[in-house]
Amino acid sequence: MNMRLALSAVSIGVCLATFPAMAASWKDKYPEIVLAMVPNENATGKNDRVTAFADYLSKELGVKVVLRIANDYTAVIEGQKNRQIHIGLYGPGSYARANTVSGGNVVPFVTTRNADQSIGYYSVMYVRADSPYKTVEDLKGKVLGTVDVESTSGFKAPNYFLTEQGFPIDKHFKLAQTTGSHENAVLALASGTVDAAVNWWNSDDDSNLTRMLNKGMVKKLDGSPMKKEDFRLLWKSPLLPGPPYAYLADMPDDMKKAIAKAFLDAPTKDKEAFSKLSDGKDIEFVPVTTKDYEESVKMNLWLDAQRKKKT
């Protein structure tokens, strides 16, 4: 009897000792989650588009989700590398860079499916419809507007694929002018600062250009709004992987599962917030892994090798 009482006391003591650890959850360690976005549109537009979704995540996860719109791609890459950002939205090339510089600690978990059921997007090159340029060859010695060196559609993919097609940007064009954002590239083309500009494109009615036109952001010199017919799509890349949302691999497994589930459930649990992310152009989130972005890693390695040759 005494032995049984002693064993019971030991068992109770062990349970009481381990109870605080068992009761603790990832929410105690992460009372706030930072969600950061690369700047594929101006900060005001991005905030308007994503705030409702961040609020949905806060409600679904039970912790505060803080939204940050970065000034450039590198800010998100470095912020997640330094573990100051828990979830980041990237282009495939900038994600691949974040994965590399973080030693594999930044990993993708979802991307979106387009309205036509496809997964992925394209890099395209526009010229003004009133220009004489009909092919990439016609742009020999002209000025090309690019976005950011870490933008896939606005820099990496055009460099990679145009070189493959015999039109290396640094040799074919007089100048590749970095504009800083997808929107700035379009505005530079509209104003005549550049002869052509690269950007992202999902379909004829779902692109950065159509989004800007729908907002009335692109105007002629006389102040009148420009239309889709005022631009000509001159070049399109092969299909690129979908822009991934990526989280930190070393976060608790139950936390990562909760985040992934919240994303995957968003179209049904908060359709309005989900739809606002893409103006209703996307239909759902789909899971992705690092394997889906192996080609993006190869593209980065090629670009890095080209830079080293120049130096």
mmCIF file of C-alpha atoms in Angstrom:
data_model
loop_
_atom_site.group_PDB
_atom_site.id
_atom_site.type_symbol
_atom_site.label_atom_id
_atom_site.label_comp_id
_atom_site.label_asym_id
_atom_site.label_seq_id
_atom_site.Cartn_x
_atom_site.Cartn_y
_atom_site.Cartn_z
ATOM 1 C CA MET A 1 0.000 0.000 0.000
ATOM 2 C CA ASN A 2 2.785 2.410 0.924
ATOM 3 C CA MET A 3 4.610 1.505 -2.280
ATOM 4 C CA ARG A 4 1.471 2.211 -4.364
ATOM 5 C CA LEU A 5 0.987 5.559 -2.611
ATOM 6 C CA ALA A 6 4.598 6.452 -3.223
ATOM 7 C CA LEU A 7 4.341 5.577 -6.931
ATOM 8 C CA SER A 8 1.118 7.571 -7.236
ATOM 9 C CA ALA A 9 2.753 10.565 -5.625
ATOM 10 C CA VAL A 10 5.665 10.313 -8.053
ATOM 11 C CA SER A 11 3.266 10.083 -11.026
ATOM 12 C CA ILE A 12 1.284 13.108 -9.843
ATOM 13 C CA GLY A 13 4.515 15.023 -9.328
ATOM 14 C CA VAL A 14 5.709 14.193 -12.840
ATOM 15 C CA CYS A 15 2.361 15.279 -14.306
ATOM 16 C CA LEU A 16 2.393 18.561 -12.405
ATOM 17 C CA ALA A 17 5.985 19.210 -13.408
ATOM 18 C CA THR A 18 5.277 18.648 -17.098
ATOM 19 C CA PHE A 19 1.862 20.349 -17.178
ATOM 20 C CA PRO A 20 3.167 23.900 -17.906
ATOM 21 C CA ALA A 21 5.198 22.593 -20.855
ATOM 22 C CA MET A 22 2.211 20.614 -22.148
ATOM 23 C CA ALA A 23 -0.088 23.598 -21.726
ATOM 24 C CA ALA A 24 2.235 25.979 -23.580
ATOM 25 C CA SER A 25 1.475 26.430 -27.270
ATOM 26 C CA TRP A 26 3.126 28.128 -30.222
ATOM 27 C CA LYS A 27 0.903 31.142 -29.553
ATOM 28 C CA ASP A 28 2.787 31.806 -26.314
ATOM 29 C CA LYS A 29 6.060 32.054 -28.227
ATOM 30 C CA TYR A 30 4.535 33.850 -31.222
ATOM 31 C CA PRO A 31 1.859 36.256 -29.927
ATOM 32 C CA GLU A 32 2.361 38.261 -33.118
ATOM 33 C CA ILE A 33 3.004 37.086 -36.678
ATOM 34 C CA VAL A 34 4.479 39.374 -39.316
ATOM 35 C CA LEU A 35 3.166 38.947 -42.865
ATOM 36 C CA ALA A 36 5.274 40.839 -45.429
ATOM 37 C CA MET A 37 4.728 41.418 -49.135
ATOM 38 C CA VAL A 38 7.121 42.300 -51.934
ATOM 39 C CA PRO A 39 6.082 45.596 -53.586
ATOM 40 C CA ASN A 40 4.375 44.477 -56.809
ATOM 41 C CA GLU A 41 2.127 47.544 -56.495
ATOM 42 C CA ASN A 42 2.205 50.778 -54.488
ATOM 43 C CA ALA A 43 1.912 50.506 -50.716
ATOM 44 C CA THR A 44 -1.564 52.049 -50.532
ATOM 45 C CA GLY A 45 -2.980 49.699 -53.141
ATOM 46 C CA LYS A 46 -1.339 46.696 -51.516
ATOM 47 C CA ASN A 47 -2.634 47.645 -48.063
ATOM 48 C CA ASP A 48 -6.161 48.006 -49.416
ATOM 49 C CA ARG A 49 -5.890 44.605 -51.072
ATOM 50 C CA VAL A 50 -4.364 42.633 -48.195
ATOM 51 C CA THR A 51 -5.597 44.217 -44.936
ATOM 52 C CA ALA A 52 -8.847 42.226 -44.852
ATOM 53 C CA PHE A 53 -6.909 39.010 -45.415
ATOM 54 C CA ALA A 54 -4.483 39.827 -42.583
ATOM 55 C CA ASP A 55 -7.505 40.441 -40.342
ATOM 56 C CA TYR A 56 -8.929 37.061 -41.380
ATOM 57 C CA LEU A 57 -5.639 35.359 -40.484
ATOM 58 C CA SER A 58 -5.596 37.084 -37.084
ATOM 59 C CA LYS A 59 -9.076 35.791 -36.328
ATOM 60 C CA GLU A 60 -8.380 32.305 -37.643
ATOM 61 C CA LEU A 61 -5.014 31.838 -35.933
ATOM 62 C CA GLY A 62 -5.912 33.559 -32.680
ATOM 63 C CA VAL A 63 -2.856 35.830 -32.707
ATOM 64 C CA LYS A 64 -2.266 39.277 -34.178
ATOM 65 C CA VAL A 65 -1.065 39.238 -37.786
ATOM 66 C CA VAL A 66 0.842 42.415 -38.647
ATOM 67 C CA LEU A 67 0.967 43.387 -42.317
ATOM 68 C CA ARG A 68 4.079 44.985 -43.773
ATOM 69 C CA ILE A 69 4.478 46.207 -47.346
ATOM 70 C CA ALA A 70 8.182 46.385 -48.124
ATOM 71 C CA ASN A 71 9.864 49.139 -50.116
ATOM 72 C CA ASP A 72 11.811 46.593 -52.133
ATOM 73 C CA TYR A 73 12.237 42.843 -52.579
ATOM 74 C CA THR A 74 15.476 42.647 -50.611
ATOM 75 C CA ALA A 75 13.742 43.980 -47.487
ATOM 76 C CA VAL A 76 11.459 40.916 -47.400
ATOM 77 C CA ILE A 77 14.309 38.523 -48.190
ATOM 78 C CA GLU A 78 16.557 39.922 -45.460
ATOM 79 C CA GLY A 79 13.685 40.323 -43.004
ATOM 80 C CA GLN A 80 12.764 36.669 -43.269
ATOM 81 C CA LYS A 81 16.381 35.570 -43.242
ATOM 82 C CA ASN A 82 16.770 37.421 -39.919
ATOM 83 C CA ARG A 83 13.509 35.879 -38.625
ATOM 84 C CA GLN A 84 11.800 39.272 -38.294
ATOM 85 C CA ILE A 85 9.206 38.180 -40.852
ATOM 86 C CA HIS A 86 7.295 34.947 -40.347
ATOM 87 C CA ILE A 87 5.368 34.763 -43.629
ATOM 88 C CA GLY A 88 6.436 36.385 -46.885
ATOM 89 C CA LEU A 89 4.819 36.679 -50.309
ATOM 90 C CA TYR A 90 7.394 36.470 -53.078
ATOM 91 C CA GLY A 91 7.856 36.024 -56.769
ATOM 92 C CA PRO A 92 9.445 32.633 -57.505
ATOM 93 C CA GLY A 93 12.910 34.133 -58.082
ATOM 94 C CA SER A 94 12.931 36.261 -54.936
ATOM 95 C CA TYR A 95 11.634 33.272 -52.935
ATOM 96 C CA ALA A 96 14.501 31.153 -54.290
ATOM 97 C CA ARG A 97 16.926 33.875 -53.157
ATOM 98 C CA ALA A 98 15.335 33.941 -49.677
ATOM 99 C CA ASN A 99 15.581 30.163 -49.431
ATOM 100 C CA THR A 100 19.261 30.268 -50.374
ATOM 101 C CA VAL A 101 20.397 33.112 -48.107
ATOM 102 C CA SER A 102 18.446 31.671 -45.148
ATOM 103 C CA GLY A 103 20.141 28.294 -45.486
ATOM 104 C CA GLY A 104 16.847 26.671 -46.457
ATOM 105 C CA ASN A 105 14.882 28.141 -43.550
ATOM 106 C CA VAL A 106 12.420 29.988 -45.809
ATOM 107 C CA VAL A 107 10.127 27.439 -47.440
ATOM 108 C CA PRO A 108 7.026 27.826 -49.653
ATOM 109 C CA PHE A 109 3.701 26.390 -48.543
ATOM 110 C CA VAL A 110 0.982 27.766 -50.864
ATOM 111 C CA THR A 111 0.444 29.652 -54.087
ATOM 112 C CA THR A 112 -2.772 30.553 -55.914
ATOM 113 C CA ARG A 113 -4.716 28.950 -58.747
ATOM 114 C CA ASN A 114 -5.813 31.289 -61.520
ATOM 115 C CA ALA A 115 -9.380 31.610 -62.766
ATOM 116 C CA ASP A 116 -8.550 29.431 -65.806
ATOM 117 C CA GLN A 117 -7.349 26.636 -63.449
ATOM 118 C CA SER A 118 -3.683 27.252 -64.278
ATOM 119 C CA ILE A 119 -1.000 27.717 -61.648
ATOM 120 C CA GLY A 120 1.683 30.260 -62.455
ATOM 121 C CA TYR A 121 2.091 33.459 -64.429
ATOM 122 C CA TYR A 122 4.193 35.071 -67.148
ATOM 123 C CA SER A 123 6.746 37.777 -67.668
ATOM 124 C CA VAL A 124 5.727 39.989 -70.581
ATOM 125 C CA MET A 125 7.121 42.941 -72.462
ATOM 126 C CA TYR A 126 4.887 45.841 -73.503
ATOM 127 C CA VAL A 127 5.379 48.680 -75.940
ATOM 128 C CA ARG A 128 2.987 51.504 -76.691
ATOM 129 C CA ALA A 129 0.559 50.703 -79.489
ATOM 130 C CA ASP A 130 1.524 53.897 -81.315
ATOM 131 C CA SER A 131 5.182 52.830 -81.471
ATOM 132 C CA PRO A 132 6.730 51.147 -84.528
ATOM 133 C CA TYR A 133 8.058 48.191 -82.505
ATOM 134 C CA LYS A 134 6.520 44.804 -83.356
ATOM 135 C CA THR A 135 9.240 42.374 -82.261
ATOM 136 C CA VAL A 136 12.059 42.193 -79.716
ATOM 137 C CA GLU A 137 14.465 42.533 -82.640
ATOM 138 C CA ASP A 138 12.899 45.930 -83.454
ATOM 139 C CA LEU A 139 13.986 47.172 -80.007
ATOM 140 C CA LYS A 140 17.694 46.899 -80.776
ATOM 141 C CA GLY A 141 19.436 49.901 -79.192
ATOM 142 C CA LYS A 142 16.299 51.098 -77.374
ATOM 143 C CA VAL A 143 15.572 51.625 -73.650
ATOM 144 C CA LEU A 144 13.909 48.849 -71.650
ATOM 145 C CA GLY A 145 12.158 49.532 -68.335
ATOM 146 C CA THR A 146 12.747 46.810 -65.728
ATOM 147 C CA VAL A 147 11.398 46.506 -62.178
ATOM 148 C CA ASP A 148 13.791 45.301 -59.463
ATOM 149 C CA VAL A 149 16.761 42.931 -59.692
ATOM 150 C CA GLU A 150 14.910 40.454 -57.441
ATOM 151 C CA SER A 151 11.658 40.627 -59.430
ATOM 152 C CA THR A 152 11.091 37.468 -61.449
ATOM 153 C CA SER A 153 8.759 38.898 -64.098
ATOM 154 C CA GLY A 154 10.376 42.330 -64.022
ATOM 155 C CA PHE A 155 14.033 41.319 -64.264
ATOM 156 C CA LYS A 156 15.098 37.701 -63.765
ATOM 157 C CA ALA A 157 12.879 35.952 -66.325
ATOM 158 C CA PRO A 158 13.389 38.548 -69.105
ATOM 159 C CA ASN A 159 17.159 38.357 -68.645
ATOM 160 C CA TYR A 160 17.174 34.564 -68.587
ATOM 161 C CA PHE A 161 14.775 33.812 -71.436
ATOM 162 C CA LEU A 162 15.712 36.693 -73.753
ATOM 163 C CA THR A 163 19.379 35.675 -73.523
ATOM 164 C CA GLU A 164 18.310 32.115 -74.315
ATOM 165 C CA GLN A 165 16.436 33.459 -77.351
ATOM 166 C CA GLY A 166 19.433 35.453 -78.602
ATOM 167 C CA PHE A 167 18.581 38.884 -77.166
ATOM 168 C CA PRO A 168 20.754 39.431 -74.066
ATOM 169 C CA ILE A 169 19.390 42.554 -72.413
ATOM 170 C CA ASP A 170 22.761 44.144 -71.689
ATOM 171 C CA LYS A 171 23.769 43.877 -75.345
ATOM 172 C CA HIS A 172 20.520 44.139 -77.286
ATOM 173 C CA PHE A 173 19.194 47.242 -75.544
ATOM 174 C CA LYS A 174 20.881 50.602 -75.238
ATOM 175 C CA LEU A 175 19.892 50.671 -71.565
ATOM 176 C CA ALA A 176 17.951 48.536 -69.101
ATOM 177 C CA GLN A 177 16.536 51.138 -66.727
ATOM 178 C CA THR A 178 15.443 49.957 -63.283
ATOM 179 C CA THR A 179 12.175 51.664 -62.321
ATOM 180 C CA GLY A 180 11.751 50.169 -58.841
ATOM 181 C CA SER A 181 8.256 48.700 -59.135
ATOM 182 C CA HIS A 182 5.884 47.059 -61.599
ATOM 183 C CA GLU A 183 3.698 50.144 -61.580
ATOM 184 C CA ASN A 184 6.628 52.486 -62.201
ATOM 185 C CA ALA A 185 7.646 50.407 -65.213
ATOM 186 C CA VAL A 186 4.184 50.871 -66.762
ATOM 187 C CA LEU A 187 4.168 54.592 -65.984
ATOM 188 C CA ALA A 188 7.615 55.002 -67.525
ATOM 189 C CA LEU A 189 6.353 53.355 -70.708
ATOM 190 C CA ALA A 190 3.185 55.459 -70.763
ATOM 191 C CA SER A 191 5.199 58.679 -70.429
ATOM 192 C CA GLY A 192 7.746 57.677 -73.065
ATOM 193 C CA THR A 193 10.667 57.499 -70.620
ATOM 194 C CA VAL A 194 11.329 53.956 -71.848
ATOM 195 C CA ASP A 195 10.566 52.321 -75.201
ATOM 196 C CA ALA A 196 9.416 49.014 -73.706
ATOM 197 C CA ALA A 197 8.720 47.657 -70.237
ATOM 198 C CA VAL A 198 8.521 44.219 -68.638
ATOM 199 C CA ASN A 199 5.855 43.192 -66.137
ATOM 200 C CA TRP A 200 3.693 40.360 -64.786
ATOM 201 C CA TRP A 201 0.747 38.903 -66.681
ATOM 202 C CA ASN A 202 -1.774 36.155 -65.918
ATOM 203 C CA SER A 203 -4.269 36.686 -68.738
ATOM 204 C CA ASP A 204 -5.694 39.397 -70.978
ATOM 205 C CA ASP A 205 -7.874 40.698 -68.152
ATOM 206 C CA ASP A 206 -5.586 39.875 -65.226
ATOM 207 C CA SER A 207 -2.258 41.684 -65.229
ATOM 208 C CA ASN A 208 -0.564 44.581 -63.528
ATOM 209 C CA LEU A 209 -1.398 46.706 -66.553
ATOM 210 C CA THR A 210 -5.135 45.925 -66.475
ATOM 211 C CA ARG A 211 -5.189 46.456 -62.709
ATOM 212 C CA MET A 212 -3.649 49.906 -63.129
ATOM 213 C CA LEU A 213 -5.946 50.778 -66.038
ATOM 214 C CA ASN A 214 -9.001 49.766 -63.995
ATOM 215 C CA LYS A 215 -7.856 52.173 -61.276
ATOM 216 C CA GLY A 216 -7.347 54.990 -63.776
ATOM 217 C CA MET A 217 -3.663 55.211 -62.854
ATOM 218 C CA VAL A 218 -2.269 55.376 -66.395
ATOM 219 C CA LYS A 219 -2.833 58.581 -68.329
ATOM 220 C CA LYS A 220 -1.811 60.186 -71.590
ATOM 221 C CA LEU A 221 0.185 63.408 -71.619
ATOM 222 C CA ASP A 222 -3.080 65.362 -71.928
ATOM 223 C CA GLY A 223 -4.390 63.735 -68.732
ATOM 224 C CA SER A 224 -6.944 61.466 -70.383
ATOM 225 C CA PRO A 225 -7.002 57.836 -69.183
ATOM 226 C CA MET A 226 -5.216 55.253 -71.271
ATOM 227 C CA LYS A 227 -6.830 51.970 -72.332
ATOM 228 C CA LYS A 228 -5.580 48.446 -72.895
ATOM 229 C CA GLU A 229 -5.618 49.179 -76.638
ATOM 230 C CA ASP A 230 -2.946 51.842 -76.068
ATOM 231 C CA PHE A 231 -0.413 49.101 -75.310
ATOM 232 C CA ARG A 232 0.870 46.159 -77.308
ATOM 233 C CA LEU A 233 2.107 42.911 -75.754
ATOM 234 C CA LEU A 234 5.280 42.204 -77.677
ATOM 235 C CA TRP A 235 6.882 39.254 -75.840
ATOM 236 C CA LYS A 236 5.818 36.598 -73.334
ATOM 237 C CA SER A 237 7.969 34.186 -71.328
ATOM 238 C CA PRO A 238 7.297 30.498 -70.713
ATOM 239 C CA LEU A 239 4.987 29.815 -67.738
ATOM 240 C CA LEU A 240 6.620 30.690 -64.408
ATOM 241 C CA PRO A 241 5.787 29.018 -61.065
ATOM 242 C CA GLY A 242 3.089 30.720 -59.016
ATOM 243 C CA PRO A 243 4.191 33.419 -56.538
ATOM 244 C CA PRO A 244 4.589 31.555 -53.241
ATOM 245 C CA TYR A 245 3.775 32.421 -49.678
ATOM 246 C CA ALA A 246 6.687 31.141 -47.597
ATOM 247 C CA TYR A 247 7.167 30.659 -43.866
ATOM 248 C CA LEU A 248 10.087 29.849 -41.588
ATOM 249 C CA ALA A 249 10.895 26.145 -41.499
ATOM 250 C CA ASP A 250 12.070 26.277 -37.885
ATOM 251 C CA MET A 251 8.727 27.484 -36.531
ATOM 252 C CA PRO A 252 6.729 24.872 -34.548
ATOM 253 C CA ASP A 253 5.063 22.227 -36.721
ATOM 254 C CA ASP A 254 1.607 22.858 -35.271
ATOM 255 C CA MET A 255 2.025 26.566 -36.009
ATOM 256 C CA LYS A 256 2.952 25.885 -39.638
ATOM 257 C CA LYS A 257 0.033 23.504 -40.012
ATOM 258 C CA ALA A 258 -2.356 26.100 -38.570
ATOM 259 C CA ILE A 259 -1.044 28.776 -40.956
ATOM 260 C CA ALA A 260 -1.298 26.511 -44.005
ATOM 261 C CA LYS A 261 -4.820 25.453 -43.050
ATOM 262 C CA ALA A 262 -5.915 29.067 -42.571
ATOM 263 C CA PHE A 263 -4.692 29.899 -46.077
ATOM 264 C CA LEU A 264 -6.287 26.850 -47.687
ATOM 265 C CA ASP A 265 -9.599 27.522 -45.904
ATOM 266 C CA ALA A 266 -9.696 31.226 -46.802
ATOM 267 C CA PRO A 267 -11.799 30.989 -50.011
ATOM 268 C CA THR A 268 -14.655 29.386 -48.059
ATOM 269 C CA LYS A 269 -14.197 30.926 -44.600
ATOM 270 C CA ASP A 270 -13.719 34.514 -45.811
ATOM 271 C CA LYS A 271 -14.416 34.644 -49.522
ATOM 272 C CA GLU A 272 -14.497 38.438 -49.594
ATOM 273 C CA ALA A 273 -11.034 38.832 -48.036
ATOM 274 C CA PHE A 274 -9.607 36.131 -50.290
ATOM 275 C CA SER A 275 -11.166 37.590 -53.451
ATOM 276 C CA LYS A 276 -9.828 41.046 -52.653
ATOM 277 C CA LEU A 277 -6.258 39.720 -52.891
ATOM 278 C CA SER A 278 -6.612 39.326 -56.660
ATOM 279 C CA ASP A 279 -9.727 41.334 -57.572
ATOM 280 C CA GLY A 280 -11.536 38.008 -57.734
ATOM 281 C CA LYS A 281 -9.132 36.590 -60.343
ATOM 282 C CA ASP A 282 -7.881 33.653 -58.239
ATOM 283 C CA ILE A 283 -10.043 30.726 -57.167
ATOM 284 C CA GLU A 284 -8.079 29.048 -54.368
ATOM 285 C CA PHE A 285 -4.774 28.466 -52.619
ATOM 286 C CA VAL A 286 -2.892 25.267 -53.478
ATOM 287 C CA PRO A 287 -0.001 23.627 -51.559
ATOM 288 C CA VAL A 288 3.539 23.919 -52.934
ATOM 289 C CA THR A 289 6.978 22.740 -51.842
ATOM 290 C CA THR A 290 10.592 23.665 -52.570
ATOM 291 C CA LYS A 291 10.565 21.151 -55.434
ATOM 292 C CA ASP A 292 8.123 23.370 -57.353
ATOM 293 C CA TYR A 293 10.760 26.126 -57.462
ATOM 294 C CA GLU A 294 13.848 24.207 -58.527
ATOM 295 C CA GLU A 295 13.869 26.001 -61.906
ATOM 296 C CA SER A 296 13.777 29.354 -60.090
ATOM 297 C CA VAL A 297 16.897 28.350 -58.165
ATOM 298 C CA LYS A 298 18.623 27.473 -61.457
ATOM 299 C CA MET A 299 17.603 30.861 -62.895
ATOM 300 C CA ASN A 300 19.181 32.637 -59.906
ATOM 301 C CA LEU A 301 22.378 30.615 -60.242
ATOM 302 C CA TRP A 302 22.592 31.563 -63.926
ATOM 303 C CA LEU A 303 22.044 35.264 -63.143
ATOM 304 C CA ASP A 304 24.677 35.151 -60.405
ATOM 305 C CA ALA A 305 27.146 33.578 -62.823
ATOM 306 C CA GLN A 306 26.478 36.346 -65.370
ATOM 307 C CA ARG A 307 27.134 39.040 -62.758
ATOM 308 C CA LYS A 308 30.434 37.416 -61.791
ATOM 309 C CA LYS A 309 31.525 37.368 -65.440
ATOM 310 C CA LYS A 310 30.904 41.118 -65.704
ATOM 311 C CA THR A 311 32.969 41.864 -62.617
#
